[in-house]
Coordinates of C-alpha atoms in Angstrom, one line a residue:
Chain G
X1 CA -15.7 8.2 23.8
X2 CA -18.3 5.4 23.9
X3 CA -19.1 4.3 27.5
X4 CA -18.9 0.6 28.1
X5 CA -21.2 -1.2 30.5
X6 CA -19.1 -4.0 31.8
X7 CA -21.1 -7.1 32.8
X8 CA -18.8 -7.9 35.7
X9 CA -17.4 -6.2 38.8
X10 CA -14.3 -4.0 38.4
X11 CA -12.0 -2.6 41.0
X12 CA -12.3 0.9 42.3
X13 CA -9.8 3.4 40.9
X14 CA -8.0 3.7 44.2
X15 CA -6.9 0.0 44.0
X16 CA -4.4 0.9 41.3
X17 CA -1.6 3.3 41.9
X18 CA -0.2 4.1 38.5
X19 CA 2.7 6.6 38.3
X20 CA 3.0 8.9 35.3
X21 CA 4.9 7.7 32.3
X22 CA 8.4 9.1 32.3
X23 CA 9.5 9.4 28.7
X24 CA 13.1 10.1 27.9
X25 CA 15.1 10.8 24.8
X26 CA 18.9 10.1 25.1
X27 CA 18.4 10.0 28.8
X28 CA 16.8 13.4 29.1
X29 CA 13.1 13.7 30.1
X30 CA 10.8 14.7 27.3
X31 CA 8.3 17.6 27.9
X32 CA 4.8 17.2 26.5
X33 CA 3.2 20.5 26.0
X34 CA -0.6 20.0 25.6
X35 CA 0.1 16.4 24.8
X36 CA 2.5 17.2 22.1
X37 CA 6.2 16.3 21.8
X38 CA 8.4 18.7 20.0
X39 CA 11.3 18.0 17.7
X40 CA 10.4 14.4 17.1
X41 CA 11.3 12.6 13.9
X42 CA 11.8 9.1 12.7
X43 CA 15.4 9.0 14.0
X44 CA 14.2 9.7 17.6
X45 CA 14.1 6.8 19.9
X46 CA 12.4 7.0 23.2
X47 CA 12.4 5.1 26.5
X48 CA 9.2 5.0 28.6
X49 CA 9.0 3.9 32.2
X50 CA 6.3 4.0 34.8
X51 CA 5.9 2.6 38.3
X52 CA 2.8 0.6 38.9
X53 CA 1.3 -0.9 42.0
X54 CA -1.9 -2.9 42.4
X55 CA -3.7 -3.5 45.7
X56 CA -4.4 -7.1 44.9
X57 CA -6.4 -7.6 48.1
X58 CA -8.5 -4.6 47.3
X59 CA -9.1 -5.7 43.7
X60 CA -10.1 -9.1 45.0
X61 CA -12.5 -7.6 47.5
X62 CA -14.1 -5.3 44.9
X63 CA -14.5 -8.1 42.4
X64 CA -15.7 -10.9 44.7
X65 CA -12.6 -13.0 44.2
X66 CA -10.0 -14.4 46.6
X67 CA -6.8 -12.4 47.0
X68 CA -4.6 -15.5 47.4
X69 CA -6.0 -17.1 44.2
X70 CA -6.5 -14.2 41.8
X71 CA -3.9 -13.7 39.1
X72 CA -3.7 -10.5 37.1
X73 CA -1.9 -9.5 34.0
X74 CA -0.7 -5.9 33.3
X75 CA -0.3 -5.3 29.6
X76 CA 0.8 -2.2 27.8
X77 CA -0.3 -1.8 24.2
X78 CA 1.5 0.5 21.9
X79 CA -0.6 2.1 19.2
X80 CA 0.2 4.6 16.4
X81 CA -1.0 6.0 13.1
X82 CA -4.1 8.1 12.6
X83 CA -5.4 10.8 14.8
X84 CA -8.1 8.9 16.8
X85 CA -8.2 5.2 16.0
X86 CA -4.7 3.8 15.7
X87 CA -3.8 2.0 12.5
X88 CA -1.2 -0.2 14.2
X89 CA -1.4 -1.7 17.7
X90 CA 0.4 -4.4 19.5
X91 CA 1.0 -5.5 23.1
X92 CA 4.6 -4.6 24.0
X93 CA 4.7 -5.5 27.7
X94 CA 3.2 -8.2 29.9
X95 CA 3.7 -8.5 33.6
X96 CA 2.0 -10.9 35.9
X97 CA 0.6 -9.4 39.1
X98 CA -0.5 -11.5 42.1
X99 CA -0.3 -11.5 45.9
X100 CA 3.3 -11.0 46.8
X101 CA 4.1 -9.3 43.5
X102 CA 2.1 -6.2 43.5
X103 CA 4.5 -3.5 42.5
X104 CA 6.1 -3.5 39.1
X105 CA 8.1 -1.2 36.8
X106 CA 6.9 -1.0 33.3
X107 CA 9.6 -0.2 30.8
X108 CA 9.6 -0.1 27.1
X109 CA 11.4 1.3 24.1
X110 CA 9.7 3.3 21.4
X111 CA 11.5 3.2 18.0
X112 CA 10.9 6.5 16.1
X113 CA 10.6 5.0 12.7
X114 CA 7.6 3.0 13.8
X115 CA 5.7 6.1 15.0
X116 CA 3.3 7.9 12.8
X117 CA 1.6 11.2 13.9
X118 CA 1.1 10.1 17.4
X119 CA 1.6 7.3 19.8
X120 CA -0.7 5.9 22.5
X121 CA 0.4 3.7 25.4
X122 CA -2.6 1.9 26.9
X123 CA -2.0 0.2 30.2
X124 CA -4.5 -2.4 31.3
X125 CA -5.1 -4.8 34.1
X126 CA -6.5 -8.0 32.7
X127 CA -7.8 -11.0 34.6
X128 CA -5.5 -13.9 34.1
X129 CA -7.2 -16.4 36.4
X130 CA -10.0 -15.8 38.8
X131 CA -9.7 -18.7 41.2
X132 CA -12.7 -19.3 43.4
X133 CA -15.6 -17.1 42.5
X134 CA -17.6 -15.7 45.3
X135 CA -20.2 -13.5 43.5
X136 CA -22.4 -14.0 40.5
X137 CA -21.1 -10.8 38.9
X138 CA -17.4 -11.5 39.5
X139 CA -15.2 -11.5 36.5
X140 CA -14.3 -15.1 35.5
X141 CA -13.3 -15.0 31.9
X142 CA -9.5 -14.9 31.2
X143 CA -8.8 -11.6 29.5
X144 CA -11.5 -9.6 31.2
X145 CA -10.5 -5.9 31.2
X146 CA -10.5 -4.7 34.8
X147 CA -8.8 -1.3 34.5
X148 CA -7.2 0.8 31.9
X149 CA -5.6 4.2 31.3
X150 CA -4.1 5.8 28.3
X151 CA -1.1 8.1 27.6
X152 CA -1.4 9.9 24.3
X153 CA 1.3 12.0 22.6
X154 CA 1.2 13.8 19.3
X155 CA 4.5 14.0 17.6
X156 CA 3.7 16.2 14.7
X157 CA 3.2 19.9 14.8
X158 CA -0.5 20.8 14.5
X159 CA -1.1 22.8 11.4
X160 CA -2.8 26.2 11.2
X161 CA -6.4 25.8 12.0
X162 CA -7.4 27.4 8.7
X163 CA -4.9 26.7 5.9
X164 CA -4.8 29.5 3.3
X165 CA -3.0 29.8 0.1
X166 CA -2.7 32.8 -2.3
X167 CA -2.9 32.1 -6.0
X168 CA -3.9 33.7 -9.2
X169 CA -7.5 32.9 -10.0
X170 CA -6.9 33.8 -13.7
X171 CA -4.6 30.7 -13.7
X172 CA -6.7 28.4 -11.4
X173 CA -10.0 29.3 -13.1
X174 CA -9.1 30.1 -16.7
X175 CA -12.7 29.9 -17.8
X176 CA -14.0 32.5 -15.5
X177 CA -14.2 33.7 -11.8
X178 CA -10.9 35.7 -12.2
X179 CA -12.4 38.6 -10.3
X180 CA -13.6 36.6 -7.2
X181 CA -11.8 37.5 -4.0
X182 CA -11.6 34.0 -2.5
X183 CA -12.6 30.4 -2.9
X184 CA -13.0 27.8 -0.3
X185 CA -11.6 24.5 -1.6
X186 CA -13.3 21.7 0.2
X187 CA -16.0 19.0 -0.3
X188 CA -19.0 18.3 2.0
X189 CA -18.6 14.7 0.8
X190 CA -15.4 14.3 2.9
X191 CA -16.5 15.3 6.3
X192 CA -14.5 12.4 7.8
X193 CA -11.2 13.8 6.5
X194 CA -8.8 15.8 8.5
X195 CA -9.7 19.5 8.5
X196 CA -6.2 20.7 8.2
X197 CA -5.4 18.8 5.0
X198 CA -8.8 18.9 3.3
X199 CA -10.0 22.5 3.6
X200 CA -8.1 25.4 2.1
X201 CA -9.0 29.0 1.6
X202 CA -7.6 30.3 -1.7
X203 CA -7.1 34.0 -1.8
X204 CA -7.0 35.7 -5.3
X205 CA -3.5 37.1 -6.0
X206 CA -5.0 39.1 -8.8
X207 CA -6.9 41.2 -6.2
X208 CA -3.8 42.8 -4.4
X209 CA -5.9 45.1 -2.2
X210 CA -7.8 42.1 -0.8
X211 CA -4.6 40.0 -0.4
X212 CA -3.0 42.9 1.5
X213 CA -6.0 43.3 3.8
X214 CA -5.8 39.6 4.6
X215 CA -2.1 39.6 5.1
X216 CA -2.4 42.7 7.4
X217 CA -5.0 40.8 9.4
X218 CA -7.6 43.6 8.9
X219 CA -10.2 42.7 11.4
X220 CA -13.3 43.6 9.4
X221 CA -12.0 41.8 6.3
X222 CA -11.1 38.7 8.2
X223 CA -14.3 38.6 10.2
X224 CA -16.4 38.9 7.0
X225 CA -14.3 36.3 5.3
X226 CA -14.5 33.9 8.2
X227 CA -18.2 34.5 8.5
X228 CA -18.8 33.6 4.8
X229 CA -16.6 30.6 5.1
X230 CA -18.3 29.3 8.2
X231 CA -21.8 30.0 6.8
X232 CA -21.0 28.0 3.7
X233 CA -19.6 25.0 5.6
X234 CA -22.3 24.9 8.2
X235 CA -25.1 25.3 5.7
X236 CA -23.7 22.5 3.5
X237 CA -23.1 20.2 6.4
X238 CA -26.5 20.5 8.1
X239 CA -28.2 19.7 4.8
X240 CA -26.6 16.3 4.9
X241 CA -28.5 13.4 6.5
X242 CA -25.3 11.9 8.0
X243 CA -24.1 15.1 9.7
X244 CA -22.8 15.1 12.4
X245 CA -20.8 12.0 11.8
X246 CA -20.8 9.3 14.4
X247 CA -18.0 9.9 17.0
X248 CA -16.7 6.4 16.3
X249 CA -16.1 7.4 12.6
X250 CA -14.8 10.9 12.9
X251 CA -11.7 12.1 14.6
X252 CA -11.7 15.4 16.7
X253 CA -9.7 17.0 13.9
X254 CA -12.1 16.0 11.2
X255 CA -14.1 18.4 9.0
X256 CA -17.2 17.1 10.7
X257 CA -15.9 17.8 14.2
X258 CA -14.8 21.3 13.4
X259 CA -18.2 22.2 11.9
X260 CA -20.0 20.5 14.7
X261 CA -18.0 22.7 17.2
X262 CA -19.1 25.8 15.2
X263 CA -22.7 24.7 15.3
X264 CA -22.6 24.1 19.0
X265 CA -21.0 27.5 19.6
X266 CA -23.4 29.4 17.4
X267 CA -26.5 27.4 18.3
X268 CA -25.9 26.0 21.7
X269 CA -27.9 22.9 22.6
X270 CA -29.7 22.8 19.2
X271 CA -29.7 19.7 17.0
X272 CA -28.5 19.8 13.4
X273 CA -32.2 19.4 12.4
X274 CA -33.2 22.5 14.4
X275 CA -30.4 24.5 12.9
X276 CA -31.4 23.3 9.4
X277 CA -34.9 24.5 10.0
X278 CA -33.7 27.9 11.2
X279 CA -31.5 28.2 8.1
X280 CA -34.4 27.5 5.9
X281 CA -37.1 29.6 7.6
X282 CA -35.1 32.4 9.1
X283 CA -31.8 32.7 7.2
X284 CA -31.2 36.2 8.6
X285 CA -31.1 34.9 12.2
X286 CA -29.1 31.9 11.1
X287 CA -26.4 34.1 9.5
X288 CA -26.6 36.5 12.5
X289 CA -25.7 33.7 14.9
X290 CA -22.8 32.6 12.8
X291 CA -21.7 36.2 12.3
X292 CA -21.4 36.6 16.0
X293 CA -18.8 33.8 16.3
X294 CA -15.6 35.4 15.2
X295 CA -13.5 38.4 16.0
X296 CA -10.7 38.4 13.5
X297 CA -9.5 35.0 14.6
X298 CA -7.6 34.3 11.4
X299 CA -5.3 37.1 12.3
X300 CA -4.2 35.3 15.4
X301 CA -3.1 32.2 13.5
Chain O
X1 CA 20.9 0.7 10.3
X2 CA 19.9 1.9 6.8
X3 CA 18.6 5.4 6.5
X4 CA 14.9 5.8 6.7
X5 CA 13.1 6.7 3.4
X6 CA 10.8 9.7 3.6
X7 CA 8.0 9.5 1.1
X8 CA 6.3 12.5 -0.4
X9 CA 2.9 13.3 1.1
X10 CA -0.2 14.6 -0.7
X11 CA -2.9 16.4 1.2
X12 CA -6.6 16.1 0.5
X13 CA -6.6 19.4 -1.3
X14 CA -3.9 18.1 -3.7
X15 CA -5.9 14.9 -4.2
X16 CA -8.9 16.8 -5.3
X17 CA -6.9 19.0 -7.5
X18 CA -5.3 16.0 -9.3
X19 CA -8.5 14.0 -9.7
X20 CA -10.0 17.0 -11.4
X21 CA -7.3 16.5 -14.1
X22 CA -8.0 13.0 -15.6
X23 CA -5.7 13.4 -18.5
X24 CA -2.8 14.1 -16.2
X25 CA -3.7 11.0 -14.2
X26 CA -3.8 8.8 -17.3
X27 CA -0.8 10.1 -19.2
X28 CA 1.2 12.5 -17.1
X29 CA 4.6 11.9 -15.5
X30 CA 5.3 11.8 -11.8
X31 CA 7.0 15.2 -12.0
X32 CA 4.1 16.7 -13.9
X33 CA 1.6 15.5 -11.4
X34 CA 3.7 16.8 -8.5
X35 CA 4.0 20.1 -10.2
X36 CA 0.2 20.3 -10.6
X37 CA -0.3 19.4 -6.9
X38 CA 2.0 22.3 -6.0
X39 CA 2.2 23.0 -2.3
X40 CA 0.0 20.1 -1.5
X41 CA 3.1 17.8 -1.7
X42 CA 5.3 17.8 1.4
X43 CA 7.8 15.7 3.2
X44 CA 8.7 15.1 6.8
X45 CA 11.2 17.8 7.6
X46 CA 13.8 15.4 9.1
X47 CA 14.4 11.9 10.3
X48 CA 15.6 10.2 7.1
X49 CA 16.4 10.8 3.5
X50 CA 13.8 11.9 1.0
X51 CA 12.8 9.4 -1.7
X52 CA 14.2 11.0 -4.8
X53 CA 12.9 11.0 -8.4
X54 CA 14.8 7.7 -9.1
X55 CA 13.2 6.0 -6.1
X56 CA 9.7 7.1 -7.1
X57 CA 10.3 6.0 -10.7
X58 CA 11.4 2.5 -9.5
X59 CA 8.3 2.3 -7.4
X60 CA 6.1 3.3 -10.3
X61 CA 7.8 0.8 -12.7
X62 CA 7.4 -2.0 -10.2
X63 CA 3.7 -1.4 -9.6
X64 CA 3.1 -1.1 -13.3
X65 CA 5.1 -4.3 -14.1
X66 CA 3.0 -6.1 -11.5
X67 CA -0.3 -4.8 -12.9
X68 CA 0.8 -5.8 -16.5
X69 CA 1.0 -9.4 -15.4
X70 CA -2.8 -9.1 -14.7
X71 CA -3.8 -7.3 -17.9
X72 CA -3.0 -3.7 -17.3
X73 CA -3.6 -1.4 -19.2
X74 CA -6.2 -2.8 -21.5
X75 CA -7.3 -6.1 -20.2
X76 CA -8.0 -7.8 -16.9
X77 CA -11.1 -9.4 -15.6
X78 CA -12.5 -9.3 -12.1
X79 CA -10.6 -12.5 -11.1
X80 CA -7.4 -11.1 -12.5
X81 CA -7.8 -8.0 -10.6
X82 CA -8.4 -9.9 -7.4
X83 CA -5.2 -11.8 -8.0
X84 CA -3.5 -8.4 -8.6
X85 CA -4.7 -7.3 -5.2
X86 CA -3.3 -10.4 -3.5
X87 CA 0.1 -10.1 -5.2
X88 CA 0.4 -6.3 -4.9
X89 CA -0.5 -6.5 -1.2
X90 CA 2.3 -8.9 -0.5
X91 CA 4.7 -6.9 -2.6
X92 CA 3.9 -3.6 -0.9
X93 CA 4.7 -5.1 2.6
X94 CA 7.9 -6.7 1.3
X95 CA 9.0 -3.7 -0.7
X96 CA 11.6 -1.6 1.1
X97 CA 10.4 1.8 -0.1
X98 CA 7.4 2.4 2.0
X99 CA 7.8 1.2 5.6
X100 CA 7.4 2.0 9.3
X101 CA 5.5 5.1 10.2
X102 CA 5.4 6.4 6.7
X103 CA 3.3 3.4 5.6
X104 CA 0.7 4.3 8.3
X105 CA 0.1 7.7 6.8
X106 CA -2.9 8.4 4.6
X107 CA -1.2 11.2 2.8
X108 CA 1.7 9.0 1.7
X109 CA -0.7 6.5 0.1
X110 CA -2.6 9.4 -1.5
X111 CA 0.6 10.4 -3.1
X112 CA 1.2 6.9 -4.4
X113 CA -2.3 6.7 -5.9
X114 CA -2.4 10.2 -7.4
X115 CA 1.2 10.8 -8.5
X116 CA 3.0 7.4 -8.8
X117 CA 0.4 5.0 -10.3
X118 CA -2.9 6.7 -11.0
X119 CA -3.2 4.9 -14.3
X120 CA -3.2 1.6 -12.3
X121 CA -5.9 2.9 -10.0
X122 CA -8.0 3.7 -13.0
X123 CA -7.4 0.2 -14.4
X124 CA -8.2 -1.5 -11.1
X125 CA -11.2 0.6 -10.3
X126 CA -12.8 1.7 -13.6
X127 CA -15.2 4.1 -12.0
X128 CA -12.2 6.1 -10.6
X129 CA -14.0 6.9 -7.4
X130 CA -12.3 9.6 -5.4
X131 CA -11.9 7.3 -2.4
X132 CA -9.5 5.2 -4.4
X133 CA -7.2 8.1 -4.6
X134 CA -7.6 9.7 -1.2
X135 CA -5.7 8.2 1.7
X136 CA -7.6 5.8 3.9
X137 CA -9.1 2.3 4.0
X138 CA -10.4 2.6 0.4
X139 CA -7.2 3.9 -1.2
X140 CA -6.2 1.5 -3.9
X141 CA -2.8 0.7 -2.5
X142 CA -3.2 1.5 1.2
X143 CA -6.0 -1.1 1.5
X144 CA -3.7 -3.7 0.1
X145 CA -0.9 -2.8 2.3
X146 CA -3.2 -2.9 5.4
X147 CA -4.5 -6.3 4.5
X148 CA -1.1 -7.8 4.0
X149 CA 0.3 -6.1 7.1
X150 CA -2.7 -7.5 9.2
X151 CA -2.8 -11.0 7.6
X152 CA 0.9 -11.7 7.4
X153 CA 1.8 -15.0 9.1
X154 CA 5.3 -13.8 9.3
X155 CA 8.5 -14.1 7.3
X156 CA 9.5 -17.8 7.2
X157 CA 6.1 -19.1 8.0
X158 CA 4.8 -21.9 5.8
X159 CA 2.3 -20.4 3.3
X160 CA 3.1 -17.0 4.6
X161 CA 0.5 -15.2 2.5
X162 CA -2.3 -17.8 2.5
X163 CA -4.7 -15.7 4.5
X164 CA -4.3 -12.7 2.1
X165 CA -5.0 -15.0 -0.9
X166 CA -7.7 -17.1 0.6
X167 CA -10.0 -14.7 2.4
X168 CA -12.9 -13.3 0.5
X169 CA -13.2 -9.6 -0.1
X170 CA -16.0 -9.3 2.3
X171 CA -14.1 -11.1 5.0
X172 CA -11.1 -8.9 4.5
X173 CA -13.3 -5.8 4.9
X174 CA -14.9 -7.2 8.0
X175 CA -11.6 -8.1 9.7
X176 CA -9.0 -5.7 8.3
X177 CA -11.0 -2.5 8.0
X178 CA -12.3 -2.5 11.5
X179 CA -9.6 -0.6 13.5
X180 CA -10.5 -2.3 16.8
X181 CA -9.4 -5.7 15.4
X182 CA -7.6 -5.0 12.2
X183 CA -4.9 -2.8 13.7
X184 CA -3.5 -5.6 15.8
X185 CA -2.0 -8.2 13.4
X186 CA -2.0 -10.9 16.1
X187 CA -5.7 -10.6 16.6
X188 CA -6.5 -10.0 12.9
X189 CA -4.5 -13.1 11.9
X190 CA -6.1 -15.3 14.5
X191 CA -9.6 -14.2 13.3
X192 CA -8.6 -14.9 9.7
X193 CA -7.3 -18.4 10.7
X194 CA -10.7 -19.1 12.4
X195 CA -12.4 -17.9 9.2
X196 CA -10.3 -20.2 7.1
X197 CA -11.1 -23.2 9.3
X198 CA -14.8 -22.4 9.4
X199 CA -15.0 -21.9 5.6
X200 CA -13.3 -25.3 5.1
X201 CA -15.9 -26.9 7.3
X202 CA -19.2 -25.2 6.2
X203 CA -18.3 -24.0 2.7
X204 CA -17.3 -20.6 1.4
X205 CA -20.8 -19.8 0.1
X206 CA -22.1 -19.5 3.7
X207 CA -19.3 -17.4 5.0
X208 CA -20.5 -13.9 4.3
X209 CA -23.4 -13.9 6.8
X210 CA -21.4 -16.1 9.2
X211 CA -18.4 -13.7 9.1
X212 CA -20.5 -10.6 9.7
X213 CA -22.2 -12.2 12.7
X214 CA -19.0 -13.6 14.1
X215 CA -17.0 -10.4 13.7
X216 CA -19.8 -8.3 15.2
X217 CA -19.7 -10.5 18.3
X218 CA -15.9 -10.6 18.4
X219 CA -15.8 -6.8 18.3
X220 CA -18.3 -6.5 21.1
X221 CA -16.5 -9.1 23.2
X222 CA -13.2 -7.4 22.5
X223 CA -14.5 -4.3 24.3
X224 CA -14.7 -6.1 27.6
X225 CA -12.1 -8.8 27.0
X226 CA -8.6 -8.1 25.8
X227 CA -8.5 -10.9 23.2
X228 CA -5.0 -9.9 22.0
X229 CA -3.7 -10.7 25.5
X230 CA -4.8 -14.3 25.3
X231 CA -2.3 -17.1 24.6
X232 CA -2.6 -18.7 21.2
X233 CA -4.5 -21.9 22.2
X234 CA -7.1 -19.9 24.2
X235 CA -7.4 -17.2 21.5
X236 CA -8.0 -19.8 18.8
X237 CA -10.5 -21.7 20.9
X238 CA -12.4 -18.4 21.7
X239 CA -12.5 -17.2 18.1
X240 CA -13.6 -20.6 16.7
X241 CA -16.4 -20.6 19.2
X242 CA -17.6 -17.2 17.8
X243 CA -17.6 -18.6 14.3
X244 CA -19.2 -21.9 15.4
X245 CA -22.0 -20.0 17.1
X246 CA -22.5 -17.7 14.1
X247 CA -22.7 -20.7 11.8
X248 CA -25.5 -22.4 13.7

């Protein structure tokens, strides 16, 4: 998340008392396990409610404005589509807050067919009008963002961390490679794509002993496999000038983010450039570090 | 309420598999391409009815018919392809087949580009770059849907699609393909209206640099100011000021 330096005073967090979003489906409260809502589909319609209270006098004191003049707007923005940056966003609720009207209830309906992958409810306190300004750094511009919080809910099951598929290499690679054990199907050119849908480990069905070892989650087999896969991906990524991708471009579930996490785990605190140098000048240590990462993790998925 | 249509989805692995088979993209059928994609094709497990073979065939025929009006498969100049973009964009938003949450999914548009109308992709973008098939902002059809969704003045509005037709490609990229502003049609439309007014005043030839400067400032300002929350007159005034300043 990029930190924003606001060029105006903002209220302290204790000036806003925001209750949790209560999300219901057919009148029953929804449970979000790790931010994920189970059994959601396009026919699911939700209701969301939260209680919200603003200490207008405190906000005015913190921002150098007059409590009897300041007028605030509470807006809720509904966003959906895409894992990190939403593809669709619109303001769904607006409530004016001012002295004498400090406690409100925010309520909105979420139509299932409009939701894609996740939904985000962003609540913000916006300056509607400042009235008399007492300090040079007081917010004066209508629309100034004074406070925000975000409720994020994924509605799709998260896929296996390492998608695998068994297939006959004699069929997939008719011109050769039929004896290979596995093949990692991915491209270093698509680091910004979602890991779960763009990386796939193909296991050769024509090598039944290997297939069985993988299916039985044989620890040594899986560890060696994972080690080779990780080494390949890390080595390819660190050779790219644009790795790791800017956080504003890559989602946490992107190929880049997954590789970056491996790099951080295997080479804590080292830059991609330092890891690249190590891979070039001391490949044994490089592979040793990566080889220490896994302990049959594929078998747990 | 009509039942929601669930579109097939194609993961990135399937996209790569299909674009490695150019003959299949040029001459294959939808079912042949789906078969080649294998397990990379999936659907939402519930929540509507799956688009069946007849639905997909209709979608294909309509896209191809539209492209034919602009020279597909053998002809078509740059200007014609730009016109195809504008018409196809409007049609995709108005077409009932891909809508709601399904239209926001990259893998749905990857399926459209790779299995429904890859021959149109290869006509529209002769280099056949992989990004034109993968889901995302560069996908041949998704980019059009996104621009029409963002720049739609609304059903019943006079000259509903004028912004889609009038904005330059560069302006569309600057406005629609920036999630912080393009995802909110209210804001995106207002910026596009300001672009149109400025272009009429200073001439389209100056607009590329002006747009880039203005949009950069708008994006920065939008981080600290909730532009979408402003009423229309205030929003228009604020956005025009950004363009005016950028045009100095």
